[in-house]
Amino acid sequence: MTSQAATALDGVDQRILSELQRDGRLSFNELSRRVNLSAPAVAERVRRLTDRGVITGYHAHVDPAAAGLPVTALVRMQCFGAHCLLREPGSLELPEILQAHRVTGDDCCVLLIAVRSMEHFEEVIDSLAAHGRPSSTMILSSPVPWRPVTSPRTP
């Protein structure tokens, strides 16, 4: 989202986003009740927020451990050139990669990986090594596993 899009959000848009982040399954009728607008007005605002790229999709938050993937890690990749992980088509399609972030500094990208065991983790690291040098940090716990996007506080 661009800073221009962020500044164009009024209080009603922010309340709509807050409610949808709490429960993306809300009907327009229920959402309209919560933000004090008619259902058609809410539907139009949600459509505009989606068209502008503010709302990028709806999904379920899944706990990897509860889904059989108890080992999670952040993997930093140092890779450059033709075999770079970010340049090879399909290289980021491993199902174990939950997130990929291109970053600044010595690393090319940072990956969030979830696997069923340490042996499985070793297999993933070995496949990533074909693209560069992986360096991993195991996740012990996640005190803030996800947080909704809100407007910054003003002083």
PDB file of C-alpha atoms in Angstrom, residues 28-135:
ATOM      1  CA  PHE A  28     -21.908  -7.065   4.857  1.00  0.00           C
ATOM      2  CA  ASN A  29     -25.035  -6.840   7.028  1.00  0.00           C
ATOM      3  CA  GLU A  30     -23.101  -7.536  10.225  1.00  0.00           C
ATOM      4  CA  LEU A  31     -20.212  -5.327   9.157  1.00  0.00           C
ATOM      5  CA  SER A  32     -22.624  -2.495   8.347  1.00  0.00           C
ATOM      6  CA  ARG A  33     -24.160  -2.818  11.822  1.00  0.00           C
ATOM      7  CA  ARG A  34     -20.721  -2.607  13.454  1.00  0.00           C
ATOM      8  CA  VAL A  35     -19.633   0.506  11.531  1.00  0.00           C
ATOM      9  CA  ASN A  36     -23.050   2.231  11.391  1.00  0.00           C
ATOM     10  CA  LEU A  37     -23.458   2.298   7.598  1.00  0.00           C
ATOM     11  CA  SER A  38     -25.911   0.625   5.233  1.00  0.00           C
ATOM     12  CA  ALA A  39     -24.906  -2.764   3.817  1.00  0.00           C
ATOM     13  CA  PRO A  40     -24.653  -1.393   0.234  1.00  0.00           C
ATOM     14  CA  ALA A  41     -22.405   1.462   1.435  1.00  0.00           C
ATOM     15  CA  VAL A  42     -20.172  -1.014   3.274  1.00  0.00           C
ATOM     16  CA  ALA A  43     -20.040  -3.304   0.248  1.00  0.00           C
ATOM     17  CA  GLU A  44     -18.977  -0.375  -1.945  1.00  0.00           C
ATOM     18  CA  ARG A  45     -16.262   0.700   0.517  1.00  0.00           C
ATOM     19  CA  VAL A  46     -14.921  -2.870   0.756  1.00  0.00           C
ATOM     20  CA  ARG A  47     -14.896  -3.088  -3.062  1.00  0.00           C
ATOM     21  CA  ARG A  48     -12.961   0.203  -3.282  1.00  0.00           C
ATOM     22  CA  LEU A  49     -10.483  -0.914  -0.599  1.00  0.00           C
ATOM     23  CA  THR A  50      -9.944  -4.132  -2.552  1.00  0.00           C
ATOM     24  CA  ASP A  51      -9.590  -2.331  -5.894  1.00  0.00           C
ATOM     25  CA  ARG A  52      -6.976   0.004  -4.359  1.00  0.00           C
ATOM     26  CA  GLY A  53      -4.993  -2.949  -3.025  1.00  0.00           C
ATOM     27  CA  VAL A  54      -5.568  -2.097   0.634  1.00  0.00           C
ATOM     28  CA  ILE A  55      -7.420  -5.405   1.130  1.00  0.00           C
ATOM     29  CA  THR A  56      -5.358  -8.075  -0.603  1.00  0.00           C
ATOM     30  CA  GLY A  57      -7.376 -11.186   0.259  1.00  0.00           C
ATOM     31  CA  TYR A  58      -9.150 -13.248   2.877  1.00  0.00           C
ATOM     32  CA  HIS A  59      -7.700 -16.324   4.536  1.00  0.00           C
ATOM     33  CA  ALA A  60      -7.661 -18.462   7.668  1.00  0.00           C
ATOM     34  CA  HIS A  61      -4.805 -18.106  10.143  1.00  0.00           C
ATOM     35  CA  VAL A  62      -3.397 -21.615  10.587  1.00  0.00           C
ATOM     36  CA  ASP A  63      -1.111 -22.693  13.425  1.00  0.00           C
ATOM     37  CA  PRO A  64       1.692 -24.639  11.680  1.00  0.00           C
ATOM     38  CA  ALA A  65       2.319 -26.835  14.752  1.00  0.00           C
ATOM     39  CA  ALA A  66      -1.359 -27.788  14.999  1.00  0.00           C
ATOM     40  CA  ALA A  67      -1.278 -28.588  11.255  1.00  0.00           C
ATOM     41  CA  GLY A  68       1.604 -31.063  11.726  1.00  0.00           C
ATOM     42  CA  LEU A  69       4.517 -28.671  11.106  1.00  0.00           C
ATOM     43  CA  PRO A  70       5.962 -28.070  14.604  1.00  0.00           C
ATOM     44  CA  VAL A  71       9.457 -26.959  13.521  1.00  0.00           C
ATOM     45  CA  THR A  72       9.632 -23.351  12.313  1.00  0.00           C
ATOM     46  CA  ALA A  73      12.664 -21.289  11.428  1.00  0.00           C
ATOM     47  CA  LEU A  74      13.767 -18.073   9.818  1.00  0.00           C
ATOM     48  CA  VAL A  75      16.268 -18.785   7.058  1.00  0.00           C
ATOM     49  CA  ARG A  76      18.456 -15.988   5.736  1.00  0.00           C
ATOM     50  CA  MET A  77      19.803 -16.583   2.256  1.00  0.00           C
ATOM     51  CA  GLN A  78      22.984 -15.087   0.804  1.00  0.00           C
ATOM     52  CA  CYS A  79      22.645 -15.669  -2.899  1.00  0.00           C
ATOM     53  CA  PHE A  80      23.538 -13.657  -5.961  1.00  0.00           C
ATOM     54  CA  GLY A  81      23.602 -14.069  -9.708  1.00  0.00           C
ATOM     55  CA  ALA A  82      21.779 -16.485 -11.959  1.00  0.00           C
ATOM     56  CA  HIS A  83      21.080 -19.098  -9.251  1.00  0.00           C
ATOM     57  CA  CYS A  84      19.628 -16.584  -6.798  1.00  0.00           C
ATOM     58  CA  LEU A  85      16.540 -17.943  -5.087  1.00  0.00           C
ATOM     59  CA  LEU A  86      14.558 -14.844  -6.076  1.00  0.00           C
ATOM     60  CA  ARG A  87      15.522 -15.120  -9.752  1.00  0.00           C
ATOM     61  CA  GLU A  88      14.886 -18.798 -10.433  1.00  0.00           C
ATOM     62  CA  PRO A  89      11.281 -19.504 -11.428  1.00  0.00           C
ATOM     63  CA  GLY A  90       9.642 -21.952  -9.072  1.00  0.00           C
ATOM     64  CA  SER A  91      12.357 -21.859  -6.424  1.00  0.00           C
ATOM     65  CA  LEU A  92      10.054 -20.180  -3.907  1.00  0.00           C
ATOM     66  CA  GLU A  93       7.240 -22.663  -4.523  1.00  0.00           C
ATOM     67  CA  LEU A  94       8.449 -25.140  -1.888  1.00  0.00           C
ATOM     68  CA  PRO A  95       5.407 -25.765   0.332  1.00  0.00           C
ATOM     69  CA  GLU A  96       7.648 -25.434   3.406  1.00  0.00           C
ATOM     70  CA  ILE A  97       8.253 -21.736   2.620  1.00  0.00           C
ATOM     71  CA  LEU A  98       5.419 -19.838   4.317  1.00  0.00           C
ATOM     72  CA  GLN A  99       6.819 -16.357   3.691  1.00  0.00           C
ATOM     73  CA  ALA A 100       9.651 -14.846   1.676  1.00  0.00           C
ATOM     74  CA  HIS A 101      10.954 -11.317   2.156  1.00  0.00           C
ATOM     75  CA  ARG A 102      13.542  -9.583  -0.021  1.00  0.00           C
ATOM     76  CA  VAL A 103      15.777  -7.646   2.351  1.00  0.00           C
ATOM     77  CA  THR A 104      18.640  -5.189   2.440  1.00  0.00           C
ATOM     78  CA  GLY A 105      22.102  -5.908   3.812  1.00  0.00           C
ATOM     79  CA  ASP A 106      24.267  -8.974   3.302  1.00  0.00           C
ATOM     80  CA  ASP A 107      21.322 -11.313   2.825  1.00  0.00           C
ATOM     81  CA  CYS A 108      19.234 -11.624  -0.325  1.00  0.00           C
ATOM     82  CA  CYS A 109      16.042 -12.733   1.398  1.00  0.00           C
ATOM     83  CA  VAL A 110      14.597 -14.069   4.636  1.00  0.00           C
ATOM     84  CA  LEU A 111      12.265 -17.066   4.571  1.00  0.00           C
ATOM     85  CA  LEU A 112       9.811 -18.352   7.158  1.00  0.00           C
ATOM     86  CA  ILE A 113       9.961 -22.152   6.969  1.00  0.00           C
ATOM     87  CA  ALA A 114       7.659 -24.709   8.639  1.00  0.00           C
ATOM     88  CA  VAL A 115       8.473 -28.438   8.593  1.00  0.00           C
ATOM     89  CA  ARG A 116       7.404 -31.672  10.311  1.00  0.00           C
ATOM     90  CA  SER A 117      10.831 -32.587  11.818  1.00  0.00           C
ATOM     91  CA  MET A 118      14.491 -31.642  12.045  1.00  0.00           C
ATOM     92  CA  GLU A 119      15.234 -34.254   9.362  1.00  0.00           C
ATOM     93  CA  HIS A 120      12.708 -32.524   7.093  1.00  0.00           C
ATOM     94  CA  PHE A 121      14.326 -29.164   7.928  1.00  0.00           C
ATOM     95  CA  GLU A 122      17.706 -30.564   6.879  1.00  0.00           C
ATOM     96  CA  GLU A 123      16.251 -31.633   3.513  1.00  0.00           C
ATOM     97  CA  VAL A 124      14.832 -28.135   2.930  1.00  0.00           C
ATOM     98  CA  ILE A 125      18.136 -26.468   3.894  1.00  0.00           C
ATOM     99  CA  ASP A 126      19.991 -28.799   1.513  1.00  0.00           C
ATOM    100  CA  SER A 127      17.665 -27.853  -1.358  1.00  0.00           C
ATOM    101  CA  LEU A 128      18.030 -24.137  -0.566  1.00  0.00           C
ATOM    102  CA  ALA A 129      21.837 -24.450  -0.526  1.00  0.00           C
ATOM    103  CA  ALA A 130      21.766 -24.919  -4.309  1.00  0.00           C
ATOM    104  CA  HIS A 131      20.860 -21.205  -4.500  1.00  0.00           C
ATOM    105  CA  GLY A 132      23.362 -19.763  -2.030  1.00  0.00           C
ATOM    106  CA  ARG A 133      24.345 -19.887   1.617  1.00  0.00           C
ATOM    107  CA  PRO A 134      21.456 -20.461   4.037  1.00  0.00           C
ATOM    108  CA  SER A 135      21.711 -19.401   7.673  1.00  0.00           C
TER     109      SER A 135
END
